[in-house]
Structure formats: structure tokens, C-alpha cells
N, CA and C atoms as an extended XYZ file, in Angstrom:
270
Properties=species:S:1:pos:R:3:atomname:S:1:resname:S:1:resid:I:1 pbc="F F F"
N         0.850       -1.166        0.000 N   UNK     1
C         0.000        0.000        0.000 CA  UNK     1
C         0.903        1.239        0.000 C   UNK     1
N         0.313        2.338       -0.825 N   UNK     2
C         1.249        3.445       -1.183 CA  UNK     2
C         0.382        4.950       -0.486 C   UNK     2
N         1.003        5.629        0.171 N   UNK     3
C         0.389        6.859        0.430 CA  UNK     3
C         0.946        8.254        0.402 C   UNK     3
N         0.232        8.857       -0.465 N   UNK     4
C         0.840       10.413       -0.541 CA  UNK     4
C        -0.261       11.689        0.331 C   UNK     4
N         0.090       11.894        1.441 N   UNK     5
C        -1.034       13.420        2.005 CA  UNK     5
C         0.065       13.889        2.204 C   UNK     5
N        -0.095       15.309        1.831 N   UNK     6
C         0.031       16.581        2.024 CA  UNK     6
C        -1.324       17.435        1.930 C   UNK     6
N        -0.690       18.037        3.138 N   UNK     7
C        -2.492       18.778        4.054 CA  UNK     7
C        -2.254       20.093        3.261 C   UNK     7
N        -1.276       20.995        3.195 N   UNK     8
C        -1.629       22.340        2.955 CA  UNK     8
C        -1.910       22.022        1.275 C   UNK     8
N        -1.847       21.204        0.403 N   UNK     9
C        -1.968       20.756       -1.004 CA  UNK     9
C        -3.179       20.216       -1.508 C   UNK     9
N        -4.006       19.382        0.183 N   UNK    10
C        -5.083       18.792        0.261 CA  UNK    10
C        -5.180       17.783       -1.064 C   UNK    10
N        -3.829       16.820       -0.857 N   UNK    11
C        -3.483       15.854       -2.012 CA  UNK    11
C        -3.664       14.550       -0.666 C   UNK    11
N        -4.215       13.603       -0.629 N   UNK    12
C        -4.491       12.391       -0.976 CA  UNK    12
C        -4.652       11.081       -1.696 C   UNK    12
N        -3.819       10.720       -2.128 N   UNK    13
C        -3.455        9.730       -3.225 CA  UNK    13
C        -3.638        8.297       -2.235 C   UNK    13
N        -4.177        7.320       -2.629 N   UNK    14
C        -3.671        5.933       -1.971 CA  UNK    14
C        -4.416        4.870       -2.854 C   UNK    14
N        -3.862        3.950       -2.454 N   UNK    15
C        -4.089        2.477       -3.589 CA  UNK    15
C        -3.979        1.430       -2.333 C   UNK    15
N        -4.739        0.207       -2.458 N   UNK    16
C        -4.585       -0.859       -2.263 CA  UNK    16
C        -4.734       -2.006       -3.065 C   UNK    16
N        -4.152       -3.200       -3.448 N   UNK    17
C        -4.259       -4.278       -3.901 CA  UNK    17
C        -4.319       -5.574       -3.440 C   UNK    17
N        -5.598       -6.236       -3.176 N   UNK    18
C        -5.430       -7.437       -2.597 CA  UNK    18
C        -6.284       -8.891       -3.535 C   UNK    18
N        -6.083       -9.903       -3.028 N   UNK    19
C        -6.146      -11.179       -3.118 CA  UNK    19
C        -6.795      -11.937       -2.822 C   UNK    19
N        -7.790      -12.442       -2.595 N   UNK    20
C        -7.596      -14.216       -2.160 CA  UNK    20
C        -7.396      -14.989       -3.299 C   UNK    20
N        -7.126      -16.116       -2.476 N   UNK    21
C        -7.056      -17.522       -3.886 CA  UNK    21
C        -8.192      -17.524       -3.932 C   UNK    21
N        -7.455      -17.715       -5.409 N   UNK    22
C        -8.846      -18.556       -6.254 CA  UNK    22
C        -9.468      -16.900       -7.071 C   UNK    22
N        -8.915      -15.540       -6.581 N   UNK    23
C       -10.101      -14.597       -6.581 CA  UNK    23
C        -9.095      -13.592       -7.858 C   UNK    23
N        -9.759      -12.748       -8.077 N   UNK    24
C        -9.299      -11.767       -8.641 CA  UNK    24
C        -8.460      -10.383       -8.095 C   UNK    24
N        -7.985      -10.069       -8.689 N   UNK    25
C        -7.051       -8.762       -7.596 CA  UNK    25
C        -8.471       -7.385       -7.433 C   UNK    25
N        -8.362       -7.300       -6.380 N   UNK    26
C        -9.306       -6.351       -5.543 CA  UNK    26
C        -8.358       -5.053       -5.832 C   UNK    26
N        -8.849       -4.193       -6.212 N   UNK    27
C        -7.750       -2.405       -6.421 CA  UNK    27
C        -9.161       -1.374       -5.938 C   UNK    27
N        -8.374       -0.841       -4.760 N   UNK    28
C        -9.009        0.017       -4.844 CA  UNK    28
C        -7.895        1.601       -5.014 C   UNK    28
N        -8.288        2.861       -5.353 N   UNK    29
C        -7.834        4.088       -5.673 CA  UNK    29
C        -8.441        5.052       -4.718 C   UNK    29
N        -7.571        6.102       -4.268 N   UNK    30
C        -7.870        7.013       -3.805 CA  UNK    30
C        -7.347        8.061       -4.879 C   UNK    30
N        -8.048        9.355       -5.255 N   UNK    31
C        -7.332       10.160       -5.862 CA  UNK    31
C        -6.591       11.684       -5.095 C   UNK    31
N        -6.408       12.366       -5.452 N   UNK    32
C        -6.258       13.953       -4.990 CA  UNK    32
C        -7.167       14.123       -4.636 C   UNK    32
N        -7.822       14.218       -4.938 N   UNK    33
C        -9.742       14.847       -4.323 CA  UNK    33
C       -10.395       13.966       -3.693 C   UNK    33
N        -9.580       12.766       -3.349 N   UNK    34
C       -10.665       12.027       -2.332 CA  UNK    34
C       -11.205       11.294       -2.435 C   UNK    34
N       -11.378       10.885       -4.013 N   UNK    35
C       -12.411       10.111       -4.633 CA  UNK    35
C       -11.779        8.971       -5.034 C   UNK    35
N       -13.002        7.822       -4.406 N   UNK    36
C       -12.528        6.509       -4.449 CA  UNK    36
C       -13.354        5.920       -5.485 C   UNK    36
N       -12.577        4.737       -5.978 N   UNK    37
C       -12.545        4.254       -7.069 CA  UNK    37
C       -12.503        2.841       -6.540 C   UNK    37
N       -12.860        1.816       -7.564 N   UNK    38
C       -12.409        0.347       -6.918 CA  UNK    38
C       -13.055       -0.552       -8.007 C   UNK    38
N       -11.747       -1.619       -8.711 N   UNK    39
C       -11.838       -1.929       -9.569 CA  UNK    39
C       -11.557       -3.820       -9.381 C   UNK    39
N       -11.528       -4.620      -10.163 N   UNK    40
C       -11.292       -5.576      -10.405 CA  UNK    40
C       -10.478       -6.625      -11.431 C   UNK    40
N        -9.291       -7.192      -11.488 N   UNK    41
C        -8.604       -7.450      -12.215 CA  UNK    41
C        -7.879       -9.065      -12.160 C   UNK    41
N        -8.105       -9.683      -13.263 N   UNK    42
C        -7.070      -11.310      -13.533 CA  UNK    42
C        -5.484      -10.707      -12.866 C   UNK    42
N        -4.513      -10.004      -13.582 N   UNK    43
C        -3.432       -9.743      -13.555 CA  UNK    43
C        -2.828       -8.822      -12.625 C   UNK    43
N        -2.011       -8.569      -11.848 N   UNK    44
C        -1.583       -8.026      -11.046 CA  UNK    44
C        -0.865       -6.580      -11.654 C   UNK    44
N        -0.379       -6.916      -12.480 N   UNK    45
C         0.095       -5.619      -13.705 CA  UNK    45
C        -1.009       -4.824      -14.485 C   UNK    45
N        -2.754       -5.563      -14.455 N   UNK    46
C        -3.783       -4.976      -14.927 CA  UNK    46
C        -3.843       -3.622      -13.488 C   UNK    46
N        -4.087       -4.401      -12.317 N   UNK    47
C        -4.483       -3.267      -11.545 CA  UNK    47
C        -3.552       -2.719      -11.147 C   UNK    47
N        -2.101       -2.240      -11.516 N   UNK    48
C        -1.452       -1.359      -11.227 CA  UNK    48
C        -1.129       -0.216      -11.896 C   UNK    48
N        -1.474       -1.081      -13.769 N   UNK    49
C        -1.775        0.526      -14.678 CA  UNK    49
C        -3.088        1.043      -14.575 C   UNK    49
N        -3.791        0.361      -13.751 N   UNK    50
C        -4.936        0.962      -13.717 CA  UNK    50
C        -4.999        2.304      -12.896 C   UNK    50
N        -4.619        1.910      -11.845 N   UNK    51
C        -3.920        3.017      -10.853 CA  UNK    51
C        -3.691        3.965      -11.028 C   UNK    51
N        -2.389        4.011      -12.093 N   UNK    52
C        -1.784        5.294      -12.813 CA  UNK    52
C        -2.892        5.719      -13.820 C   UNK    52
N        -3.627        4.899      -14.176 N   UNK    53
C        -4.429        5.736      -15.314 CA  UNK    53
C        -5.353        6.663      -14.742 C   UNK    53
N        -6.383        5.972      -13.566 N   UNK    54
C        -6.860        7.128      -12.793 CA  UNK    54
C        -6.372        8.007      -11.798 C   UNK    54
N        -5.015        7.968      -11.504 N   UNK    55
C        -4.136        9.436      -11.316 CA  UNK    55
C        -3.950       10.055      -12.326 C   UNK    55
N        -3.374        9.563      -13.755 N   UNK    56
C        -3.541       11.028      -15.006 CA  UNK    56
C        -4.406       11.257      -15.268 C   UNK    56
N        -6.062       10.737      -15.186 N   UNK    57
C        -7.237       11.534      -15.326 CA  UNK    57
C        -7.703       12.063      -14.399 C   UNK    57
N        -7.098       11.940      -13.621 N   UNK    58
C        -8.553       12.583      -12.129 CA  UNK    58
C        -8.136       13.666      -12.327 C   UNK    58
N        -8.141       14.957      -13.165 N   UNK    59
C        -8.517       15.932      -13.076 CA  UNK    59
C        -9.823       16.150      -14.304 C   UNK    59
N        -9.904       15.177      -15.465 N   UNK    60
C       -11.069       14.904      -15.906 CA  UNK    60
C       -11.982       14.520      -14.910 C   UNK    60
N       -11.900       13.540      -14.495 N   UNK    61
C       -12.988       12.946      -13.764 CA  UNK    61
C       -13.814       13.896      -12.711 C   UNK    61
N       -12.687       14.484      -12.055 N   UNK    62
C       -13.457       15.430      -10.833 CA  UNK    62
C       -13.553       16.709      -11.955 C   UNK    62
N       -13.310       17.223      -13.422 N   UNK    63
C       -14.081       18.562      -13.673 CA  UNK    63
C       -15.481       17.869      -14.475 C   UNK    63
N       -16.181       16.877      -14.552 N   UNK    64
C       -17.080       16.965      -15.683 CA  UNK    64
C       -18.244       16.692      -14.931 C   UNK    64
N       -19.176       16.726      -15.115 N   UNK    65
C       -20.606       16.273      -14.263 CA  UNK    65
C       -21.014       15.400      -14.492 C   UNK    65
N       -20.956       14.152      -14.365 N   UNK    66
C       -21.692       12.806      -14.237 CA  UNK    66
C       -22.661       12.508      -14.363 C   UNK    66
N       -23.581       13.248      -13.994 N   UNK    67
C       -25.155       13.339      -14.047 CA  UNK    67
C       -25.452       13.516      -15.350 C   UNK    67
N       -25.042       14.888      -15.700 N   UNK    68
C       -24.820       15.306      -17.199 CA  UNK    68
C       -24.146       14.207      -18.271 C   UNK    68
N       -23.392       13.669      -18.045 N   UNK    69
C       -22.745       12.603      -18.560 CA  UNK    69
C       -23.652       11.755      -18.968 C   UNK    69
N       -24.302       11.327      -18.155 N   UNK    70
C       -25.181        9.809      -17.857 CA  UNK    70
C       -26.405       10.311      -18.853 C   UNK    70
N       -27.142       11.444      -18.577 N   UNK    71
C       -28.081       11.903      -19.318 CA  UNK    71
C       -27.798       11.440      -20.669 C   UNK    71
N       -26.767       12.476      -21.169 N   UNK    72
C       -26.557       12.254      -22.670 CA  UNK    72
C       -26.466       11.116      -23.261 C   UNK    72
N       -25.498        9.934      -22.127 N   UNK    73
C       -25.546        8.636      -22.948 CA  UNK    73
C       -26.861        8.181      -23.289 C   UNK    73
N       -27.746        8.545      -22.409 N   UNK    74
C       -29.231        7.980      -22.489 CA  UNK    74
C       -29.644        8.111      -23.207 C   UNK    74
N       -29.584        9.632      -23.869 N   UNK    75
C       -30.339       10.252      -24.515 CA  UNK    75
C       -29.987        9.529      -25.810 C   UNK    75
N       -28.481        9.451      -25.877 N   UNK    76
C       -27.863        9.037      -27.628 CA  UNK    76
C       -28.264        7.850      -27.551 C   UNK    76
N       -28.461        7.411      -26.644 N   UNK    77
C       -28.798        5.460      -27.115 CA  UNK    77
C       -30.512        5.492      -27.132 C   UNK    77
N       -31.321        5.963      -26.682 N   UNK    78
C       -32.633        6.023      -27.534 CA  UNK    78
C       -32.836        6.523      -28.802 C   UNK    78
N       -32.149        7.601      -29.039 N   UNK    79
C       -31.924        8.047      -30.595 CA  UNK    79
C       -31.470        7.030      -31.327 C   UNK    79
N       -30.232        6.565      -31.103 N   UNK    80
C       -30.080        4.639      -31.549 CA  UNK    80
C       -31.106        3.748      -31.765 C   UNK    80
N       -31.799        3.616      -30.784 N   UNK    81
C       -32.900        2.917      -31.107 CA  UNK    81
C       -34.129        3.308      -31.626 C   UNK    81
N       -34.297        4.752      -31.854 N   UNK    82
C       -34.773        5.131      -32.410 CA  UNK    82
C       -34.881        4.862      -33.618 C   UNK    82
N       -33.646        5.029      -34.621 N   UNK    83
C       -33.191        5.541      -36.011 CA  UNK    83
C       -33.040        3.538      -35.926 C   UNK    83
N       -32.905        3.019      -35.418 N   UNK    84
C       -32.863        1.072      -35.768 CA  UNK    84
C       -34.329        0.677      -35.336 C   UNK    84
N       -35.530        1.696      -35.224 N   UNK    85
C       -36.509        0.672      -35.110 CA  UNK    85
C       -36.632       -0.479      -33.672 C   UNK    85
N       -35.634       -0.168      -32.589 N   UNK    86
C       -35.770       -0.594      -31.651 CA  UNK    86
C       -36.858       -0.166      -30.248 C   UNK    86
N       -37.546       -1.188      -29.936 N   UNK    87
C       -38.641       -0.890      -28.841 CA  UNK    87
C       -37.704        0.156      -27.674 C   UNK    87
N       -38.460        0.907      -27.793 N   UNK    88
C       -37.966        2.183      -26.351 CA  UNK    88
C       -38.014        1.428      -25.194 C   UNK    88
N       -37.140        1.324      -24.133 N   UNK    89
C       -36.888        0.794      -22.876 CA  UNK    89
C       -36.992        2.040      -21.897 C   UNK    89
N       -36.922        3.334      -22.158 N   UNK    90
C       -36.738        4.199      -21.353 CA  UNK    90
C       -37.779        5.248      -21.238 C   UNK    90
């Protein structure tokens, strides 16, 4: 387990990776802002670039709105099914 705080920076970084047999590697992420993440992986080298990948985005992640996000996908995938003649689910 890896940890970076610095208080006057209000940086928080941390990771864990664990195990059982038989199981998949458990990752969880902390970012700068706090925000936890937690993923699942076969390979032990899967959840460690994973890691780094959501440290070079988490400044995407914490500027965009999610909500907003989620909307739009919605929106574009009924238009999808729209324009294919697919029964509306939503």
C-alpha cells in the first residue's frame, strides 16, 4: 500500500491491492480529491496501470458532471434505437 497526504496541497493519493485464492485482484484508488474508485482485475500488472491511469485523469474525472454525462448517454442510445426501429426501454 502506497500513500501520498500533504495537508496544505489537500493531495491524498492511496491504492490498495489485494487477493484471495482462487479470486481476482481487488484495487481500490484514492485520488487527490478524495475520490474513491475500486476496480477488479485477472493480472496483477492490470491493476497497477490501472492506478496510474486514474491518477492522469482525475482531473477529468473530478471537472465533468456525471449526471450530465449519464443523461446524454441515455439520450444518444434512444436516438439509436430510435433511427434502428428498436422498442424504447426508457
Amino acid at each position: 500500500m502506497a500513500q501520498q497526504n500533504i495537508k496544505n496541497n489537500k493531495i491524498m493519493r492511496n491504492y490498495k491491492i489485494t487477493r484471495n485464492k482462487g479470486e481476482w485482484y481487488n484495487t481500490e484508488v484514492t485520488d487527490s480529491y478524495g475520490k474513491k474508485y475500486q476496480n477488479y482485475f485477472e493480472h496483477a500488472h492490470e491493476a497497477n496501470e490501472w492506478i496510474y491511469y486514474i491518477w492522469e485523469k482525475e482531473e477529468w474525472f473530478n471537472s465533468v458532471n456525471s449526471q450530465e454525462l449519464l443523461y446524454n448517454a441515455i439520450q444518444e442510445c434512444k436516438e439509436i434505437d430510435k433511427r434502428t426501429n428498436k422498442r424504447a426501454i426508457l
